[in-house]
Coordinates of C-alpha atoms in Angstrom, one line a residue:
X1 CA 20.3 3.9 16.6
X2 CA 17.2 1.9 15.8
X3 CA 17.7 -0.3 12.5
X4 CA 14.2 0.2 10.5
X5 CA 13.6 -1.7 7.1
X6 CA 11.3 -0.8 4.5
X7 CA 11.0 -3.5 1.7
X8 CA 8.3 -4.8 -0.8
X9 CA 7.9 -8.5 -2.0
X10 CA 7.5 -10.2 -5.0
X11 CA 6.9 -13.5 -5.9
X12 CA 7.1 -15.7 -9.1
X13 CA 6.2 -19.6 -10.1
X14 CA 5.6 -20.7 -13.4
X15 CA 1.3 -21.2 -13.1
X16 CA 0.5 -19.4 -10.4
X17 CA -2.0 -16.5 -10.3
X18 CA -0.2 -12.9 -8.9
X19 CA -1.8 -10.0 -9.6
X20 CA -4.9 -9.2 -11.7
X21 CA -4.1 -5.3 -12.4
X22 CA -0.8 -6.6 -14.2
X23 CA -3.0 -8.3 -16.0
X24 CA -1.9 -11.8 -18.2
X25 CA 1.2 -9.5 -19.9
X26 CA 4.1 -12.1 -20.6
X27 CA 6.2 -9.2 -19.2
X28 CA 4.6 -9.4 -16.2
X29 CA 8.1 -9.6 -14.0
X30 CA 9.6 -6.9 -15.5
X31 CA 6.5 -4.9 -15.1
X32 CA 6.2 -6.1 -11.3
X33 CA 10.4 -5.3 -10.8
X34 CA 10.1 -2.1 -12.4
X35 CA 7.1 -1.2 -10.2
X36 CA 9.4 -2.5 -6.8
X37 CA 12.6 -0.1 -8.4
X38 CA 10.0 2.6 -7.8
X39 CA 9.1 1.8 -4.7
X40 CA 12.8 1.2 -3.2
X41 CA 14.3 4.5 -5.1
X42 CA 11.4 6.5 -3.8
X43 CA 11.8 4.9 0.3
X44 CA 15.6 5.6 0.2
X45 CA 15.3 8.5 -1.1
X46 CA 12.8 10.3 1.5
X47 CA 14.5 7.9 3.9
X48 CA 18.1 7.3 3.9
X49 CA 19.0 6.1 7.4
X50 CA 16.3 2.8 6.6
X51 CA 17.8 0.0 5.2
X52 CA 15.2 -0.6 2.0
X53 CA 14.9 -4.4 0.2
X54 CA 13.6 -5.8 -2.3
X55 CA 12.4 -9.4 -1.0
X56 CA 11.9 -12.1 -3.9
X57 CA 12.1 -16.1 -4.6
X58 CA 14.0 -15.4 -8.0
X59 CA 16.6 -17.7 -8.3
X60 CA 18.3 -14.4 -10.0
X61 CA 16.7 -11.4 -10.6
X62 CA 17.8 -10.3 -14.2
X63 CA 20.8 -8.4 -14.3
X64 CA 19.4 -4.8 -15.4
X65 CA 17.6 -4.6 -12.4
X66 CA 19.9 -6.4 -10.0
X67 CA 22.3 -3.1 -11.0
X68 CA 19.8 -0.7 -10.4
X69 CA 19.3 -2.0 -6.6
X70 CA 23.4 -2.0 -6.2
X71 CA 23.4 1.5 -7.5
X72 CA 21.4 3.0 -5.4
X73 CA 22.0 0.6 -2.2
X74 CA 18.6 -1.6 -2.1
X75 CA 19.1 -4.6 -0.8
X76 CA 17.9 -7.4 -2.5
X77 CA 17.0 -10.7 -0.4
X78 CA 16.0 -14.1 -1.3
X79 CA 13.2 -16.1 0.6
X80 CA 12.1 -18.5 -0.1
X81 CA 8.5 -19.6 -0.6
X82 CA 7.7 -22.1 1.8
X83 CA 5.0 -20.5 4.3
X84 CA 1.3 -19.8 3.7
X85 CA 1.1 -21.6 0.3
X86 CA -1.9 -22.6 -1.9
X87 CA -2.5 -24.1 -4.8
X88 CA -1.7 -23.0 -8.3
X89 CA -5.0 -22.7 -9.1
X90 CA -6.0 -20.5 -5.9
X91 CA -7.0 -17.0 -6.6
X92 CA -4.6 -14.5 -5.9
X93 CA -2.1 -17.6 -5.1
X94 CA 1.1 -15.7 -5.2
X95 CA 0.0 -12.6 -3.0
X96 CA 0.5 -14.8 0.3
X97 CA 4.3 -14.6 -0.4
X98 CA 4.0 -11.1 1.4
X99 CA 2.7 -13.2 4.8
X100 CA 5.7 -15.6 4.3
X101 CA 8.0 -12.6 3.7
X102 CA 6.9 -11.1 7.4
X103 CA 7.0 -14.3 9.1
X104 CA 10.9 -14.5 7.8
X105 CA 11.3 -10.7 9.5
X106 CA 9.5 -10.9 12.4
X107 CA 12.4 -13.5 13.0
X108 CA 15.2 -11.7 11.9
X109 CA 17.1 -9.7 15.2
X110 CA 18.7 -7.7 12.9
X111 CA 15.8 -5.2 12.4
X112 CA 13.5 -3.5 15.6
X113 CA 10.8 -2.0 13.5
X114 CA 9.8 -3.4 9.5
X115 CA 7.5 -1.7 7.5
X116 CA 6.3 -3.7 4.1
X117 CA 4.5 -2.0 1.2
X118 CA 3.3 -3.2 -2.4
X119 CA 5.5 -3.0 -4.8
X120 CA 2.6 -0.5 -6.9
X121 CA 3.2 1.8 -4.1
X122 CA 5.4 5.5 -3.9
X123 CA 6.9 6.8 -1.2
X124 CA 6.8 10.6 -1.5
X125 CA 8.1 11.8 2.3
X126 CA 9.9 10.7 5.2
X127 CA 8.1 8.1 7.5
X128 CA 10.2 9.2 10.3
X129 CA 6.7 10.2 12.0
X130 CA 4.8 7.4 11.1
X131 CA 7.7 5.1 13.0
X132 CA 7.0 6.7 16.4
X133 CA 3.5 4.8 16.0
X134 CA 4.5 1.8 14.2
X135 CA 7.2 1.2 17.2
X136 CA 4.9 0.8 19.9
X137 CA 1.2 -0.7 18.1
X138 CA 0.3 -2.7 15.1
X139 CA -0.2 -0.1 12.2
X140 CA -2.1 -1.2 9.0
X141 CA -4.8 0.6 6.7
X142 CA -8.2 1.0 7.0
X143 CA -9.7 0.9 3.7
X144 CA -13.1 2.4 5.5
X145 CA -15.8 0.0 3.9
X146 CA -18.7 0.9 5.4
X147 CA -21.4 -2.4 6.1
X148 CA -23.6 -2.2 3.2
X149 CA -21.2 -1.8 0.5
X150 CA -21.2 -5.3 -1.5
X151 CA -17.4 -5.7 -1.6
X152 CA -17.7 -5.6 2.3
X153 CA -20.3 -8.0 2.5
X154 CA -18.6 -10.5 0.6
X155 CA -15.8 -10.4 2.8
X156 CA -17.9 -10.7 5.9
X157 CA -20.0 -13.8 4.6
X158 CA -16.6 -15.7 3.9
X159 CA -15.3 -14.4 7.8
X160 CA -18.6 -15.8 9.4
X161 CA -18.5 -18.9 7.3
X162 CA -15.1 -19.5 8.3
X163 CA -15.7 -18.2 12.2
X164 CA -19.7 -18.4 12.6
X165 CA -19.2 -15.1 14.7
X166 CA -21.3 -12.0 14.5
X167 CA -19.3 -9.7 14.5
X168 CA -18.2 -6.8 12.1
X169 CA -14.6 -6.7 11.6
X170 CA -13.1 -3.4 9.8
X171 CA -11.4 -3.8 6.5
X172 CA -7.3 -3.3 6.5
X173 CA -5.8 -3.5 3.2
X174 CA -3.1 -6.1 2.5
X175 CA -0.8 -2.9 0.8
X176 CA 0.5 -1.2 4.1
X177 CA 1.8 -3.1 7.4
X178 CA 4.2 -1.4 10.1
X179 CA 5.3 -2.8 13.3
X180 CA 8.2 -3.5 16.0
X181 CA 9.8 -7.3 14.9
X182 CA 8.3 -7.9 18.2
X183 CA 5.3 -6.3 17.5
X184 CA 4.9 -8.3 14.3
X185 CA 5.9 -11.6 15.5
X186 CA 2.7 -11.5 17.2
X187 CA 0.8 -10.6 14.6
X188 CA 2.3 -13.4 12.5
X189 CA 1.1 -15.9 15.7
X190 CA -2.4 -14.7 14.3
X191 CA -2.0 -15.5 10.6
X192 CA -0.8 -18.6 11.4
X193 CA -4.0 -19.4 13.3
X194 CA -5.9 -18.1 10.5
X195 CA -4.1 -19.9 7.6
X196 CA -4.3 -23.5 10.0
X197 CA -7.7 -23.1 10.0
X198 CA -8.2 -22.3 6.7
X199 CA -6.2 -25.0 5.5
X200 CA -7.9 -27.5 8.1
X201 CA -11.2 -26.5 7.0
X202 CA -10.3 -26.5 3.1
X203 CA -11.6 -22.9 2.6
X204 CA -11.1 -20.7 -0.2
X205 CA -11.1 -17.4 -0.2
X206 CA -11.6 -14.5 -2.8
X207 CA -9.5 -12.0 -0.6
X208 CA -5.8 -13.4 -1.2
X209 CA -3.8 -12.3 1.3
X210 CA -6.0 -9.3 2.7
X211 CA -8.7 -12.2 4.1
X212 CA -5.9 -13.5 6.2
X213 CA -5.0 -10.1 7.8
X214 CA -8.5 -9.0 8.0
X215 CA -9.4 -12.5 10.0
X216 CA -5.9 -12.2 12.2
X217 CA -6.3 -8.3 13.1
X218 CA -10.2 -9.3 14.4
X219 CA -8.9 -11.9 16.5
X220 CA -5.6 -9.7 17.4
X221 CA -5.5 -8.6 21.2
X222 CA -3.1 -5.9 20.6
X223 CA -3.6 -2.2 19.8
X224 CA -4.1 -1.5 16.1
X225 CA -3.2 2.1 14.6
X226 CA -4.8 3.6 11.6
X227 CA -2.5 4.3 8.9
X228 CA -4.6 6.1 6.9
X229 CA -3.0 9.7 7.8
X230 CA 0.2 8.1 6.3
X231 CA -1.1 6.3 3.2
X232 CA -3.8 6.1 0.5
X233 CA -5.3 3.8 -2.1
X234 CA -6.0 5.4 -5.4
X235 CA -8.1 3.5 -8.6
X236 CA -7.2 5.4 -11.5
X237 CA -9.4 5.4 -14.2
X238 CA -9.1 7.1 -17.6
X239 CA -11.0 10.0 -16.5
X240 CA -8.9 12.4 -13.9
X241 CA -8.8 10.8 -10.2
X242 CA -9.2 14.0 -8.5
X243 CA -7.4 14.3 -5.5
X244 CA -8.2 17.0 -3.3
X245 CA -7.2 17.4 0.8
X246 CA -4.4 15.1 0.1
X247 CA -2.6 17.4 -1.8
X248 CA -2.2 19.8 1.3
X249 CA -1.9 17.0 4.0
X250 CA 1.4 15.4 4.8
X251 CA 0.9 11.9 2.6
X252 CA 3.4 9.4 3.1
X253 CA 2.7 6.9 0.8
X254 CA 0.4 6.3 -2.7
X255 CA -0.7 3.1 -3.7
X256 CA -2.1 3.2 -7.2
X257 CA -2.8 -0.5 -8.5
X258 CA -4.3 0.6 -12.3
X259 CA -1.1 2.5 -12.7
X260 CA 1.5 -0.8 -12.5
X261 CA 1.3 -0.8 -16.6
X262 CA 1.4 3.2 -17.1
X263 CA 2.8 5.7 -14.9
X264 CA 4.8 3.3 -12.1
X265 CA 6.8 2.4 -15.8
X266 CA 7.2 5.8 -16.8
X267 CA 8.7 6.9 -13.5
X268 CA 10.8 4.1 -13.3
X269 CA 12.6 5.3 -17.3
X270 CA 12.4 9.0 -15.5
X271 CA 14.6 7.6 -12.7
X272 CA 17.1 5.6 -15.3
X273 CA 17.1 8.9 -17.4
X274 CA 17.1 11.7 -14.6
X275 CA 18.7 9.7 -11.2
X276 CA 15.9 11.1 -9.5
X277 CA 12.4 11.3 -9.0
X278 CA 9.5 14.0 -10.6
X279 CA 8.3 16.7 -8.4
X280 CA 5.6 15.3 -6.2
X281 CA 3.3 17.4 -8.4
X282 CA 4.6 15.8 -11.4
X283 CA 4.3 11.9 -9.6
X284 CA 0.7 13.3 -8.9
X285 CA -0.2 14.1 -12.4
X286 CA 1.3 11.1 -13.9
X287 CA -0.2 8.5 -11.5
X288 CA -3.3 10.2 -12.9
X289 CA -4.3 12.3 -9.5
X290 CA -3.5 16.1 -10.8
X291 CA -4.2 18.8 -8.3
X292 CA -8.1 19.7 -8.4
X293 CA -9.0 23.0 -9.8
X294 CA -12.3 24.2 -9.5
X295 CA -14.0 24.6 -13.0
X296 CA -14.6 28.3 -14.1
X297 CA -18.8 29.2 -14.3
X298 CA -19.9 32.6 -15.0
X299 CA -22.9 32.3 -12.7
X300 CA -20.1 31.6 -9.8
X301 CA -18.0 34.3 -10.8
X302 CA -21.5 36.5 -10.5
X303 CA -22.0 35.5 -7.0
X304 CA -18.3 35.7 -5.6
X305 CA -18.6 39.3 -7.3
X306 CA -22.0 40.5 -5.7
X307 CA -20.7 39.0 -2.4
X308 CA -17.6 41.3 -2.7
X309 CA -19.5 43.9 -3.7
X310 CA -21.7 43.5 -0.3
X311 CA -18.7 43.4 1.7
X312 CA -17.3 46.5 0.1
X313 CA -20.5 48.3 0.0
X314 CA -21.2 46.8 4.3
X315 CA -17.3 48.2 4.8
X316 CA -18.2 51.8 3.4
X317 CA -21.6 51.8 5.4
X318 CA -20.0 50.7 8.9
X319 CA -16.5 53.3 8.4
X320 CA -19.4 56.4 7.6
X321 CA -21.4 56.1 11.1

C-alpha cells in the first residue's frame, strides 16, 4: 500500500513577517495553529489511510494544541528552518518555510506521494482521485490570471527582471502542491535554481514564496497538472462570496485566506465542542460562501409563467390535430 502524506507548515521567529491576512494580532500563533487543527482534522477525516502532519520550527508547540493532534492522530514534526531563508525584514519572510518544508520531504523515503496545503485551507472530500494524478505529474493550482490584469503584470516584470526572457508564465498559487517524493525532488532541483539566483543577484521579490514556484514551474521540464478541479481560492468579503458551480462539483479542497480570524476559529471551537466537523453546507456558509439562490423578481416570475403558459397552451394545440 502506497504511504501518502498530507501536511501543512507553519513557521515562527521572533521579527519576521508571516502572513498579512493574520494581520499584526499578538495571537497570531494561536490563530495560525488553530487554522492548521482545521486543516489536519478536516484531511484525516475525508482521508484516513494518509498519514496527516502538522510541520513547524516550534521548539514546543503549546500544550492545548499538541493534545489535539495526539487525539486525533496528526503528526506533528519539527524542521527546522535552515533552507530558502531571507532576511527579517523580507516581505512575506516566513512563507518560504513551506519550500524548506518540501525540500525536507522530497528526501524522506518514507513517503511515495506528499501533498502540502496552507494551513487556511479545508479539506471537505477524499483526495483519493486527485492522487492518481498527483502520482504520476507535478500538480499545483492555476490561479488563471489572465495578461492584463495588474497583479499579473507585476509578477511578470519582477520574472523578466530576474530572467530577461519573454515569455508569459501562468500563475500557480503557493496554497496547493501534490507530487510523487520523486516527482518533487525535481521540482525542488528547480527552486533551488531559482532561490541561487535570486540570492546571487540580491533580488527581492513581492511574491513570497509563490515567485519562487511560479519562476521554477516555467523553467520545469516535467508535466504540470491543473489542480483547479480539486481546489479553490476564495476572498471573502463582508458581503456574501457567492459560490455557485462549486457547490455541485466534487471540491476537494477551500482555501479562504480573509477567514483565518473568523470562520477557520469558529470551526476549530465546533470541532473541540462537537468532535467533528459542520455539514459542508454549514463549512460553506460560515467560511462566508452560502449556496446561491436566485433573488425573487415579480417580472421573472411573469415570464417563467407566460412561458409555461405557452408550453401548456403549444401541448393542447399539438395533442388536438
Amino acid at each position: 500500500m502506497k504511504r501518502r502524506l498530507i501536511c501543512c507548515s507553519f513557521a515562527s521567529k521572533e521579527g519576521y513577517n508571516g502572513s498579512a491576512n493574520a494581520g499584526k494580532n499578538i495571537d497570531a500563533v494561536d490563530i495560525y495553529i488553530k487554522n492548521a487543527c482545521v486543516c489536519c482534522f478536516s484531511a484525516k477525516k475525508y482521508n484516513p489511510t494518509c498519514d496527516v502532519a502538522f510541520i513547524h520550527n516550534l521548539s514546543e508547540v503549546p500544550e492545548q494544541y499538541d493534545k489535539f493532534f495526539k487525539k486525533h492522530n496528526i503528526l506533528s514534526i519539527y524542521v527546522p528552518y535552515e533552507k530558502y531563508t531571507f532576511p527579517s525584514t523580507y516581505k512575506w519572510s516566513l512563507a518560504f518555510y513551506k519550500l524548506c518544508v518540501l525540500d525536507y520531504l522530497a528526501h524522506q523515503e518514507k513517503y511515495d506521494a506528499i501533498a502540502m496545503v496552507d494551513t487556511d485551507t479545508i479539506i471537505i472530500d477524499s483526495l483519493e482521485s486527485m492522487w492518481e494524478v498527483s502520482e504520476t505529474r507535478l500538480m499545483l493550482y492555476n490561479v488563471q490570471h489572465p495578461n492584463d490584469l495588474e497583479a499579473y503584470q507585476e509578477r511578470l516584470k519582477e520574472y523578466r527582471r530576474l530572467y530577461s526572457a519573454n515569455v508569459f508564465p501562468s500563475v500557480w498559487g503557493g496554497e496547493f502542491i501534490s507530487a510523487s517524493r520523486i516527482i518533487l525532488r525535481e521540482f525542488m532541483e528547480e527552486c533551488k535554481k531559482v532561490y541561487d539566483k535570486i540570492i546571487e543577484n540580491n533580488f527581492e521579490t513581492q511574491f513570497g514564496d509563490e515567485f519562487i514556484t511560479f519562476c521554477a514551474a516555467e523553467n520545469y521540464k516535467g508535466k504540470i497538472s491543473d489542480a483547479a478541479p480539486y481546489i479553490r481560492r476564495y476572498w471573502t468579503v463582508n458581503i456574501y462570496f457567492q459560490v455557485f458551480t462549486d457547490h455541485a462539483l466534487k471540491l476537494k479542497i477551500m482555501h479562504i485566506p480573509n477567514e483565518k480570524n473568523s470562520g477557520f476559529l469558529r470551526i476549530y471551537n465546533y470541532i473541540l465542542k462537537k468532535g467533528d466537523l459542520p455539514q459542508k453546507d454549514v463549512i460553506f456558509k460560515i467560511m462566508g460562501c452560502p449556496k446561491v439562490k436566485r433573488p425573487i423578481y415579480i417580472r421573472n416570475i411573469m415570464y417563467q409563467g407566460c412561458r409555461k403558459a405557452g408550453r401548456i397552451v403549444e401541448k393542447i394545440f399539438r395533442s388536438g390535430t
